[in-house]
Coordinates of C-alpha atoms in Angstrom, one line a residue:
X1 CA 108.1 94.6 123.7
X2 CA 111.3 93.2 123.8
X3 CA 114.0 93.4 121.7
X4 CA 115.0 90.3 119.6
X5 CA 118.2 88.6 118.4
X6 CA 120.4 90.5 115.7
X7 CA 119.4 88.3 113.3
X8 CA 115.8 89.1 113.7
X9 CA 114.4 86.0 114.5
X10 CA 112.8 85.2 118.3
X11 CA 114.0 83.4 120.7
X12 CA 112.4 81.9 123.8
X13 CA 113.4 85.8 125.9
X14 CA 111.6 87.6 123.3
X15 CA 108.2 88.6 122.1
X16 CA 106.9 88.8 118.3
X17 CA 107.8 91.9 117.0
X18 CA 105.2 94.5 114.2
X19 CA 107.2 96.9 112.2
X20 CA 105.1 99.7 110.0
X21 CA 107.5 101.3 107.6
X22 CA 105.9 103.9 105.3
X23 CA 107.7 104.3 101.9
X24 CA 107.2 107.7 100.3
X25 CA 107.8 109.9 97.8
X26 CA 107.7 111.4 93.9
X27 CA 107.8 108.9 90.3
X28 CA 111.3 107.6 89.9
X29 CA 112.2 107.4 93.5
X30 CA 112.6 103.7 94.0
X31 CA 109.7 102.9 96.1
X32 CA 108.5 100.0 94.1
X33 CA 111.9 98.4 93.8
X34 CA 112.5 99.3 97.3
X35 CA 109.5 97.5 98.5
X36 CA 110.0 94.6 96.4
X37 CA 113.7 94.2 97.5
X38 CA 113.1 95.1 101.4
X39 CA 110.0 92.1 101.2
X40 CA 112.5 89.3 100.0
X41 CA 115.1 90.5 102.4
X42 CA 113.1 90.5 105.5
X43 CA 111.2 87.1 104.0
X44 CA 114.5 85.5 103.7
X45 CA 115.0 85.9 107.5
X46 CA 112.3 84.6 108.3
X47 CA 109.7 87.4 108.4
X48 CA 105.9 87.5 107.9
X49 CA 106.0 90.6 105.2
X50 CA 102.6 92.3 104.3
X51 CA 102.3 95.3 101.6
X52 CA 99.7 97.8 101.8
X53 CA 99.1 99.1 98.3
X54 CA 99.1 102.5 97.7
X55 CA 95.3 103.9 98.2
X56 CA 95.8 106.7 95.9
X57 CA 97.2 104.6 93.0
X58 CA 93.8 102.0 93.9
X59 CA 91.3 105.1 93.4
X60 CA 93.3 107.4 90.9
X61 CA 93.4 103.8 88.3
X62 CA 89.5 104.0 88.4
X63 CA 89.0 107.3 86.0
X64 CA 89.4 109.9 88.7
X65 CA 91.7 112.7 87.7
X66 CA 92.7 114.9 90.3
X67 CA 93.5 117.8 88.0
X68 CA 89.9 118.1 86.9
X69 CA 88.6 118.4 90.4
X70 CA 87.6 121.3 91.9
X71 CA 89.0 122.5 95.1
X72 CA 86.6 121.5 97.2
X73 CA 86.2 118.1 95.4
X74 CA 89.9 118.0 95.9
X75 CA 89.2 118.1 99.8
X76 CA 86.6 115.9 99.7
X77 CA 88.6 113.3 97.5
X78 CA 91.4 113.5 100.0
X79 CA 89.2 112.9 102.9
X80 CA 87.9 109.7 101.5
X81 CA 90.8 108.4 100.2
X82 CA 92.4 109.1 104.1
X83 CA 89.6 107.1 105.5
X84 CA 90.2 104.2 103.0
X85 CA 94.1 104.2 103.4
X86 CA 93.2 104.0 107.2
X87 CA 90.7 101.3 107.1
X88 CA 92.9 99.1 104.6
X89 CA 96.1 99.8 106.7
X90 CA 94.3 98.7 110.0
X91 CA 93.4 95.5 108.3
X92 CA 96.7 94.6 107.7
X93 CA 97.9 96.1 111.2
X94 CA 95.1 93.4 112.6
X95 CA 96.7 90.5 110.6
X96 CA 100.0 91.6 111.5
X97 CA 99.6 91.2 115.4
X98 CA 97.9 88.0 115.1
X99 CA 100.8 86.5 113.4
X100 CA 102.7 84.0 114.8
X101 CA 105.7 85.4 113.2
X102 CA 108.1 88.9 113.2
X103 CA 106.0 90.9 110.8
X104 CA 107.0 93.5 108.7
X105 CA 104.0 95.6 107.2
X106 CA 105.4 98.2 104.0
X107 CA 103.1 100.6 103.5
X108 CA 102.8 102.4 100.3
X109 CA 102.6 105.8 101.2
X110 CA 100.7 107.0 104.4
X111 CA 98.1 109.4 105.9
X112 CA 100.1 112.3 105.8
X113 CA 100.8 112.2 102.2
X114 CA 97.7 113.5 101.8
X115 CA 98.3 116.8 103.0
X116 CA 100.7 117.2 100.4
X117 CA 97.8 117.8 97.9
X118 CA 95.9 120.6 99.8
X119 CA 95.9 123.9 101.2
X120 CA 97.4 123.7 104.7
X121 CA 94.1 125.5 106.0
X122 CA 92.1 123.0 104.2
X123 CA 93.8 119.9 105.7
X124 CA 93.2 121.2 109.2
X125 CA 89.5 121.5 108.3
X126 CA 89.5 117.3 107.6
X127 CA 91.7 117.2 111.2
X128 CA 89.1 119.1 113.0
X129 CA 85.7 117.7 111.0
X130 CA 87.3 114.0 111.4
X131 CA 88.9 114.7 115.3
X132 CA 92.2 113.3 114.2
X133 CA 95.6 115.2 115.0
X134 CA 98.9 114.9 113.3
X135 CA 100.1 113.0 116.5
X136 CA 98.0 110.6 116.3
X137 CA 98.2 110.2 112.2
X138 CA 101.8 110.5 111.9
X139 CA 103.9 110.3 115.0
X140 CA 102.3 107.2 116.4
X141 CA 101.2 105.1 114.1
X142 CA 103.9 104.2 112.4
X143 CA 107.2 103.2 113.2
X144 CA 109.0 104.6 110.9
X145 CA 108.9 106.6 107.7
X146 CA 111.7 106.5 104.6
X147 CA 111.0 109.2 101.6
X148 CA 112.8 107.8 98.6
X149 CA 113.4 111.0 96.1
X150 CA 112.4 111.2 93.1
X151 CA 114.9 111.2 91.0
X152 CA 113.3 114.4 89.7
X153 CA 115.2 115.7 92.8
X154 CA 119.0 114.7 92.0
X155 CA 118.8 112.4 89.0
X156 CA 116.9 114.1 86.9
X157 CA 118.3 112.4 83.4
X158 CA 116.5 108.9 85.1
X159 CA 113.2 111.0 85.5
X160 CA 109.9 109.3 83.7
X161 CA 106.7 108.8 83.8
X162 CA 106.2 106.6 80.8
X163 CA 105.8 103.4 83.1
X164 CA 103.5 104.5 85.9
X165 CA 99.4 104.3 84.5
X166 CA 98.1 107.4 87.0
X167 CA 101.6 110.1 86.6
X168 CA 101.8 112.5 83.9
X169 CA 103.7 115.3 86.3
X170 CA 106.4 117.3 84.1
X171 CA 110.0 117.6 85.9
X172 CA 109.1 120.9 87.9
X173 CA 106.2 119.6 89.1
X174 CA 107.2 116.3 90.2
X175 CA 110.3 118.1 92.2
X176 CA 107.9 120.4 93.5
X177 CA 105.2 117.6 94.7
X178 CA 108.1 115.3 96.0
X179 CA 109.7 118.3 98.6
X180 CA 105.7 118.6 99.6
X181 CA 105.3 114.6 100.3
X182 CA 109.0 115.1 102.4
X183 CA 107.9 118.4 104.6
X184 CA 104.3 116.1 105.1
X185 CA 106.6 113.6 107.6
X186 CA 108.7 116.5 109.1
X187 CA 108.2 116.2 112.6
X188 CA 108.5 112.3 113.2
X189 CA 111.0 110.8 115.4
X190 CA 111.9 108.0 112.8
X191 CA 112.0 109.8 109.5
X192 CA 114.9 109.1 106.8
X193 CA 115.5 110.4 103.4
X194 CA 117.0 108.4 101.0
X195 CA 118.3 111.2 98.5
X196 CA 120.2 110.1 94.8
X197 CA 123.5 110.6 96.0
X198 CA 124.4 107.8 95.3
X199 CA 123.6 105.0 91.7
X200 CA 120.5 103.3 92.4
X201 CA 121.0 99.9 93.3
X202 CA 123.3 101.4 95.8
X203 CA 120.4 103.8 96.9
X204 CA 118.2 100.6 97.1
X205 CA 120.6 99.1 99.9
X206 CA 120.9 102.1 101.9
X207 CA 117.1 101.8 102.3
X208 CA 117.0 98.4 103.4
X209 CA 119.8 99.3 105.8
X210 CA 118.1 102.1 107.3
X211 CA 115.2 100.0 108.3
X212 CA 117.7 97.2 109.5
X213 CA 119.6 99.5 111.5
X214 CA 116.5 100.9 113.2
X215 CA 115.2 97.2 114.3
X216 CA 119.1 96.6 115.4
X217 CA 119.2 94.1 113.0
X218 CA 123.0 93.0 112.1
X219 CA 123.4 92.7 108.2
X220 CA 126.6 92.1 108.4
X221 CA 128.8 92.6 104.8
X222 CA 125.2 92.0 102.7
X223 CA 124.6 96.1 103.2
X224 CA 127.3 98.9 102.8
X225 CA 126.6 101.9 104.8
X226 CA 128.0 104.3 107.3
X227 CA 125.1 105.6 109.0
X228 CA 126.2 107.8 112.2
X229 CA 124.2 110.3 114.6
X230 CA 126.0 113.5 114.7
X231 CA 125.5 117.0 116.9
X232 CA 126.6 120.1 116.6
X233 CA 126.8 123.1 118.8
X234 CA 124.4 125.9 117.8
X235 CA 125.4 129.6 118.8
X236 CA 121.9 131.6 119.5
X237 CA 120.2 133.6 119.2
X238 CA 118.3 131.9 116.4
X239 CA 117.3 133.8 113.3
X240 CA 113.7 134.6 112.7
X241 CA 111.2 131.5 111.9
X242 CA 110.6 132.9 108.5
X243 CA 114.4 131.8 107.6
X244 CA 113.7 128.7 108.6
X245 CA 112.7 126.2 105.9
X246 CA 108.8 124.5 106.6
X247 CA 109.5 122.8 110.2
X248 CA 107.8 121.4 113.0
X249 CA 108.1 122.1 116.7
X250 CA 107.6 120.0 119.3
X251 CA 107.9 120.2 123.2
X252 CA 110.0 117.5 125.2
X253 CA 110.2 116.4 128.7
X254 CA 113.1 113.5 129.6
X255 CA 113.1 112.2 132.8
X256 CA 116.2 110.0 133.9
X257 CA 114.8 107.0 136.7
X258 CA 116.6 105.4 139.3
X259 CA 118.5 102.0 138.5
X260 CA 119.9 99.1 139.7
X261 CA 123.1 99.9 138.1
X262 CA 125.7 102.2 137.5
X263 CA 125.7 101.0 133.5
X264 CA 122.5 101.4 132.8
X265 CA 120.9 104.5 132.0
X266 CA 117.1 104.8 132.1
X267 CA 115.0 107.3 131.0
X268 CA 111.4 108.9 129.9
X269 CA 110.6 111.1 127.3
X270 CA 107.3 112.8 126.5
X271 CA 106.6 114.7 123.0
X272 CA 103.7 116.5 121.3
X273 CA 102.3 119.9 120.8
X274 CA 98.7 121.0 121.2
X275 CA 98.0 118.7 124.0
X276 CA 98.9 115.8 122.1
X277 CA 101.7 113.5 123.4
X278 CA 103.4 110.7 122.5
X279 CA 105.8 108.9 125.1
X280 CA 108.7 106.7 125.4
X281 CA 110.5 104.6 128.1
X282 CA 114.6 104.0 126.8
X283 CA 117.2 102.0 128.8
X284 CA 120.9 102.8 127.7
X285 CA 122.8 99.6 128.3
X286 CA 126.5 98.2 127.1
X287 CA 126.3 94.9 125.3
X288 CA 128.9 93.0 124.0
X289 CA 132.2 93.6 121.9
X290 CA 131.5 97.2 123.5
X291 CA 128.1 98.6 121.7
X292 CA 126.0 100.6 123.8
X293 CA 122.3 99.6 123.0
X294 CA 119.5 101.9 123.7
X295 CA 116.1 99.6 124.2
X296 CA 113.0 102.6 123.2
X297 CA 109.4 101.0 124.2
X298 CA 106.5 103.4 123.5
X299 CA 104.0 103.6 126.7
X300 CA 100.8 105.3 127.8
X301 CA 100.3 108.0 129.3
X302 CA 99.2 106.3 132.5
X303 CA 102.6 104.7 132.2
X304 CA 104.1 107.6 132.1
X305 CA 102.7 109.1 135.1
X306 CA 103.6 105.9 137.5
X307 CA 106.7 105.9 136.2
X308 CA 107.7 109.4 136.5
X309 CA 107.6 108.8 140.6
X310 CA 111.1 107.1 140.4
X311 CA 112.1 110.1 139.0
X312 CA 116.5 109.6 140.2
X313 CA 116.7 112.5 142.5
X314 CA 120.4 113.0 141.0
X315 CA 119.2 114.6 137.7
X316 CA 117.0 117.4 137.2
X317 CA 114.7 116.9 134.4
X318 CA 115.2 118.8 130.9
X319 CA 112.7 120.8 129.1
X320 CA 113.5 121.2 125.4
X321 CA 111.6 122.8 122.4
X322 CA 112.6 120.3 119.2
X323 CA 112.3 121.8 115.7
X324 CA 112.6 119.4 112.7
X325 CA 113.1 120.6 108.9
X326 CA 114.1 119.6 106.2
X327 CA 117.0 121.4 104.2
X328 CA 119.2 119.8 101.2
X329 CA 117.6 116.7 101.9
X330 CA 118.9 115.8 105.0
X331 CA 116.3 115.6 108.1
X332 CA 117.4 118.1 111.0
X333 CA 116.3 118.2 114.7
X334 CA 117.4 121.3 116.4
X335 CA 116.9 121.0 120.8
X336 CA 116.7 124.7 122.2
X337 CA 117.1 123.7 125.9
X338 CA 114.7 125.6 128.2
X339 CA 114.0 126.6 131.7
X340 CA 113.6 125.3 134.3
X341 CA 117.1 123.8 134.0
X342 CA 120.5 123.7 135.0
X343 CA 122.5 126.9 134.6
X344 CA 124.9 124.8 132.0
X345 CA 122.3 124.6 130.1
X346 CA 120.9 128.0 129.5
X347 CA 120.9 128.9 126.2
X348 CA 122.2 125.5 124.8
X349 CA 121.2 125.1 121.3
X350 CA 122.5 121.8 119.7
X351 CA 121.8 120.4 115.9
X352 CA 121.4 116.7 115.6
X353 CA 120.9 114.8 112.2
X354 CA 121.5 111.2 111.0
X355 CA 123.5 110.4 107.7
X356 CA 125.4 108.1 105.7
X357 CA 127.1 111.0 104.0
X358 CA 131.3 111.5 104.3
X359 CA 131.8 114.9 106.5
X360 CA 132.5 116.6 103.7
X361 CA 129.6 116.5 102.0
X362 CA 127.8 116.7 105.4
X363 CA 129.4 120.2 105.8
X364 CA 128.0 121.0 102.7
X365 CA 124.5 120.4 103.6
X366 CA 124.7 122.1 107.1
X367 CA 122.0 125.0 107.3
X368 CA 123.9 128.7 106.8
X369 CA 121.4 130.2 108.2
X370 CA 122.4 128.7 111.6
X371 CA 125.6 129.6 113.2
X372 CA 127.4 126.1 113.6
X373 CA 130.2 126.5 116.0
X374 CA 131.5 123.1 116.4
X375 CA 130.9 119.1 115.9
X376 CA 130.3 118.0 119.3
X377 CA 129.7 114.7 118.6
X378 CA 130.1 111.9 120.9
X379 CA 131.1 114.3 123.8
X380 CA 130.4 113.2 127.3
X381 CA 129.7 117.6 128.1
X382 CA 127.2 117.3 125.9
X383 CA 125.4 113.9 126.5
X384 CA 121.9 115.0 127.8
X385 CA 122.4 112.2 131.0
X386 CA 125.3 114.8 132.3
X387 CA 123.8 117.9 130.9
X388 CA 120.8 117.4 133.3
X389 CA 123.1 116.4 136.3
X390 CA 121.5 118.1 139.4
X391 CA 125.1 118.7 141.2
X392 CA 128.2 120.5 139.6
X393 CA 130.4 118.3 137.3
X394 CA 133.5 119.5 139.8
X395 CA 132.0 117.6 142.8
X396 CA 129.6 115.0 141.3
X397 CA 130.6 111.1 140.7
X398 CA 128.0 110.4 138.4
X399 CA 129.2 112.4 135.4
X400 CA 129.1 109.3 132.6
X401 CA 132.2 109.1 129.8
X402 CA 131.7 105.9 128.3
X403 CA 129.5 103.3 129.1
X404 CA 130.6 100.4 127.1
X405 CA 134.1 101.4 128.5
X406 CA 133.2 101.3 132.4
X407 CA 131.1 97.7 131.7
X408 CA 134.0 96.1 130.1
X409 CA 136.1 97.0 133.3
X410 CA 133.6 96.1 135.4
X411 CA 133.6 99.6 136.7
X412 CA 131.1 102.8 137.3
X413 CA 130.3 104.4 133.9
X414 CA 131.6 108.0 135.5
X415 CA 134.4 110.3 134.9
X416 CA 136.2 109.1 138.0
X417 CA 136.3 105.8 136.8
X418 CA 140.0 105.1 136.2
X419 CA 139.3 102.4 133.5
X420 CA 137.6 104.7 131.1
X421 CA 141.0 106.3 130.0
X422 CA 139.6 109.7 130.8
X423 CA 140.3 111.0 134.3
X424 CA 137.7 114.2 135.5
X425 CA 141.4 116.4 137.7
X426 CA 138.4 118.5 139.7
X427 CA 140.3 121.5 141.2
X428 CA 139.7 124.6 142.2
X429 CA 140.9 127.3 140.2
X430 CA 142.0 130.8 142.0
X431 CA 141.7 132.6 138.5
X432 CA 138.3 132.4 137.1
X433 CA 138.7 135.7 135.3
X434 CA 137.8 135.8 131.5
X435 CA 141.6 135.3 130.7
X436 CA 142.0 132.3 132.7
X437 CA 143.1 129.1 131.1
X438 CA 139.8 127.3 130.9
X439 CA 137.6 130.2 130.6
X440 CA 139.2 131.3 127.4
X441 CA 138.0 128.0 126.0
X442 CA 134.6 129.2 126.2
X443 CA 134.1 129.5 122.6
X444 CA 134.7 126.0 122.2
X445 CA 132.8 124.6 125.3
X446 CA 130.6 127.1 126.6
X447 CA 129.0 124.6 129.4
X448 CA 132.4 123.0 130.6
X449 CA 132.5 124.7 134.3
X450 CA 135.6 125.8 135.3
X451 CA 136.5 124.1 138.1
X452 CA 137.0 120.4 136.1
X453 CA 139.4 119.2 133.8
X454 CA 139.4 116.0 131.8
X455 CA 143.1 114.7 131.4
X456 CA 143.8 111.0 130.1
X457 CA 145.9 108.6 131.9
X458 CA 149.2 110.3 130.7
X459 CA 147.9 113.4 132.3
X460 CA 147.4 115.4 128.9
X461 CA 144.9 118.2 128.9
X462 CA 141.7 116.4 126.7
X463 CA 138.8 119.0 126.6
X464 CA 139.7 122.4 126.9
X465 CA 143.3 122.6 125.2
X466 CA 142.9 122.7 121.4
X467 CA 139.6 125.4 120.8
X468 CA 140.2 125.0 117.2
X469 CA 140.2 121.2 117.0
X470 CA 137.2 119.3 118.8
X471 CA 137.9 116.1 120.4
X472 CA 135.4 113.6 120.3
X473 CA 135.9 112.2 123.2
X474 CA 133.8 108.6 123.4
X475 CA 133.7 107.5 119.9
X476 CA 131.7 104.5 120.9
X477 CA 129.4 102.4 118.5
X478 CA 125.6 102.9 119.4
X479 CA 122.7 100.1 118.3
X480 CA 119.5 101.3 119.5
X481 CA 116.2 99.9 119.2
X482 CA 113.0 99.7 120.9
X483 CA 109.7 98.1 121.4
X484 CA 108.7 98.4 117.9
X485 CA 112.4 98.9 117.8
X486 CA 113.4 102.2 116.2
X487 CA 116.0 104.7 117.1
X488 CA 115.6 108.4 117.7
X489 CA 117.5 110.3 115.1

């Protein structure tokens, strides 16, 4: 589908837009106000809302008590209650695409909150007895999933239970239950986590922004946040699995395709494990006032084969292995590039998460058991478009800076267009010996070949000068949507 005006209503150039949102998480995590308060937002712009109650709640309210079942009950009650949440969620799916409106369907939890409450062995038994997969169940079928902690987690002095008919889970439990219903949605490409950093009203709005943001909806004043993708530059090797936190790994094929247009960036992207894929078309385009929107639509797999044969014979494609985890509350994606690619990109590691939280604080939360060497942020050697360049930076045209830049000027959106304010000085160097000049900045840029400079217009040195003080180089604002319009963290 097309994507729609910021203020989410259509317009003559744009289809009706379904949204799926699952709200998750423990007691006292603000998933009842949070659905009550993202309803009337979206209904006040003019949005069909539907709720889908939470199954659990519906079956748990009718004397079952899950603590008096036995373990195979257990498995048998989460079975049943999967096959009801699916059937009552597909109704409202149904009634959402037959409405003449935007729709917005809130689910109350989902289908892989269920795996929370069993034996990992045990919830692959009900995959393989029922032939579902957790593609299928969790990547694809919804658009995008926010776990509100519980303010076991963070807050614990709000914590209670005295309100809610079916909870009765002490502090330790509830903590414990609520990191289990988080690790369930690790591994989906639209996951957020709205932790208690912050008072709960405040909490509230960034949950409604994160959903806003995601459909590329402009709020405006009405919602404070600061939400920004960050990367960082991971040195390998990587430490044993086992050090790792519960994560998911995924394997990733992008393929860049031919345009009409030097500022626009297309591109494919196809993600599973286990023979199980989901897949993705994304154009990269500037827009006005100098945003950079990235239009995701998901596709078939059929699609994805036609389209692969306009594959642009100027980029090789990249081969990743993604691992997503979990780790103080903040939602990581880790890319370990892989062969066959470009020698810049052997043994290219970087860390990407999404967060509303000051860098400080970030910092904090940053996984010591990886060995961060840099923010790399926003860095044209590190944008995947020029990582998986076919032809060396030094003698290519097509290496991108700045999009938004080039299309304001009217001009190619590479480093040799003079308009972007950064100029690529390619040279040949005699001295490529380890103490050369831009060798010795391998620490900080281990991919930067040597034979290429970037210099701004007053001819000062940008990348490759100050190892102990990153640059980010093209600091440009990013809206990105897609079909069901949600960005890739």
């Amino acid at each position: 589908m097309a994507h729609s005006t910021m203020n989410g209503h259509n317009t003559a150039a744009t289809t009706k837009r379904v949204y799926k949102v699952v709200l998750t998480g423990g007691p006292c995590g603000g998933k009842t106000t949070g659905q009550s308060r993202l309803c009337t937002f979206f209904e006040n712009m003019g949005w069909k809302v539907y709720r889908v109650p939470e199954t659990a709640t519906v079956l748990l309210s009718g004397g079952i008590k899950f603590g008096d079942l036995s373990e195979d009950d257990a498995v048998i009650f989460q079975e049943n209650l999967l096959k009801s949440m699916m059937q009552i969620e597909n109704t409202f799916f149904s009634l959402a695409e037959t409405c003449s409106k935007n729709c917005l369907v809130i689910c109350d939890r989902g289908t892989m909150d269920a795996s929370a409450f069993i034996p990992e062995e045990r919830w692959e038994e009900i995959m393989r007895r029922n032939g579902w997969n957790p593609v299928d169940l969790r990547d694809t079928r919804y658009n995008q999933i926010i776990h509100m902690v519980s303010a076991a987690n963070g807050a614990e002095a709000f914590y209670s239970t005295e309100d809610h008919a079916t909870r009765s889970e002490n502090l330790s439990l509830a903590r414990h239950l609520d990191n289990r219903a988080a690790e369930a949605w690790v591994g989906h490409p639209y996951f957020d986590v709205i932790d208690n950093s912050t008072e709960f009203d405040s909490k509230i709005r960034r949950m409604i922004s994160a959903v806003c943001l995601k459909l590329g909806i402009d709020t405006g004043d009405r919602l404070s946040s600061n939400a920004r993708k960050v990367k960082f530059l991971v040195k390998g090797p990587l430490p044993q699995d086992s050090v790792f936190p519960n994560f998911q790994d995924f394997n990733v094929e992008h393929i860049y395709l031919r345009t009409n247009s030097r500022k626009m960036q297309a591109r494919l992207r196809k993600r599973g494990k286990n023979g199980h894929h989901s897949y993705t078309h994304t154009i990269r385009k500037p827009e006005q006032l100098g945003q950079i929107v990235e239009v995701k639509t998901p596709i078939s797999q059929r699609d994805w084969t036609n389209m692969s044969a306009q594959m642009d014979e100027h980029h090789l494609k990249i081969f990743k292995k993604r691992r997503c985890f979990l780790h103080n509350n903040q939602y990581f994606q880790l890319d370990i590039y892989q062969e066959p690619c470009h020698k810049r990109c052997e043994g290219l590691i970087l860390l990407e998460t999404y967060t509303t939280l000051t860098s400080e604080e970030l910092q904090r939360r940053l996984p010591s058991f990886l060995k961060i060497e840099s923010d790399v942020t926003g860095r044209p050697d590190y944008s995947m478009f020029n990582l998986s360049l076919r032809d060396e930076w030094g003698v290519t045209n097509k290496f991108c800076v700045n999009i938004a830049v080039a299309a304001d000027h009217n001009e190619p959106a590479c480093g040799s267009c003079p308009s972007s304010d950064l100029d690529l000085q390619r040279r040949q160097r005699p001295d490529t010996s380890p103490n050369s000049t831009l060798a010795s900045i391998a620490p900080y840029n281990p991919i930067l070949p040597c034979e290429m400079e970037m210099r701004n217009k007053d001819g000062e040195l940008v990348v490759g000068s100050a190892p102990a003080n990153p640059v980010c180089v093209a600091a440009t604002p990013i809206r990105i949507t897609n079909g069901f319009n949600a960005p890739e963290h």
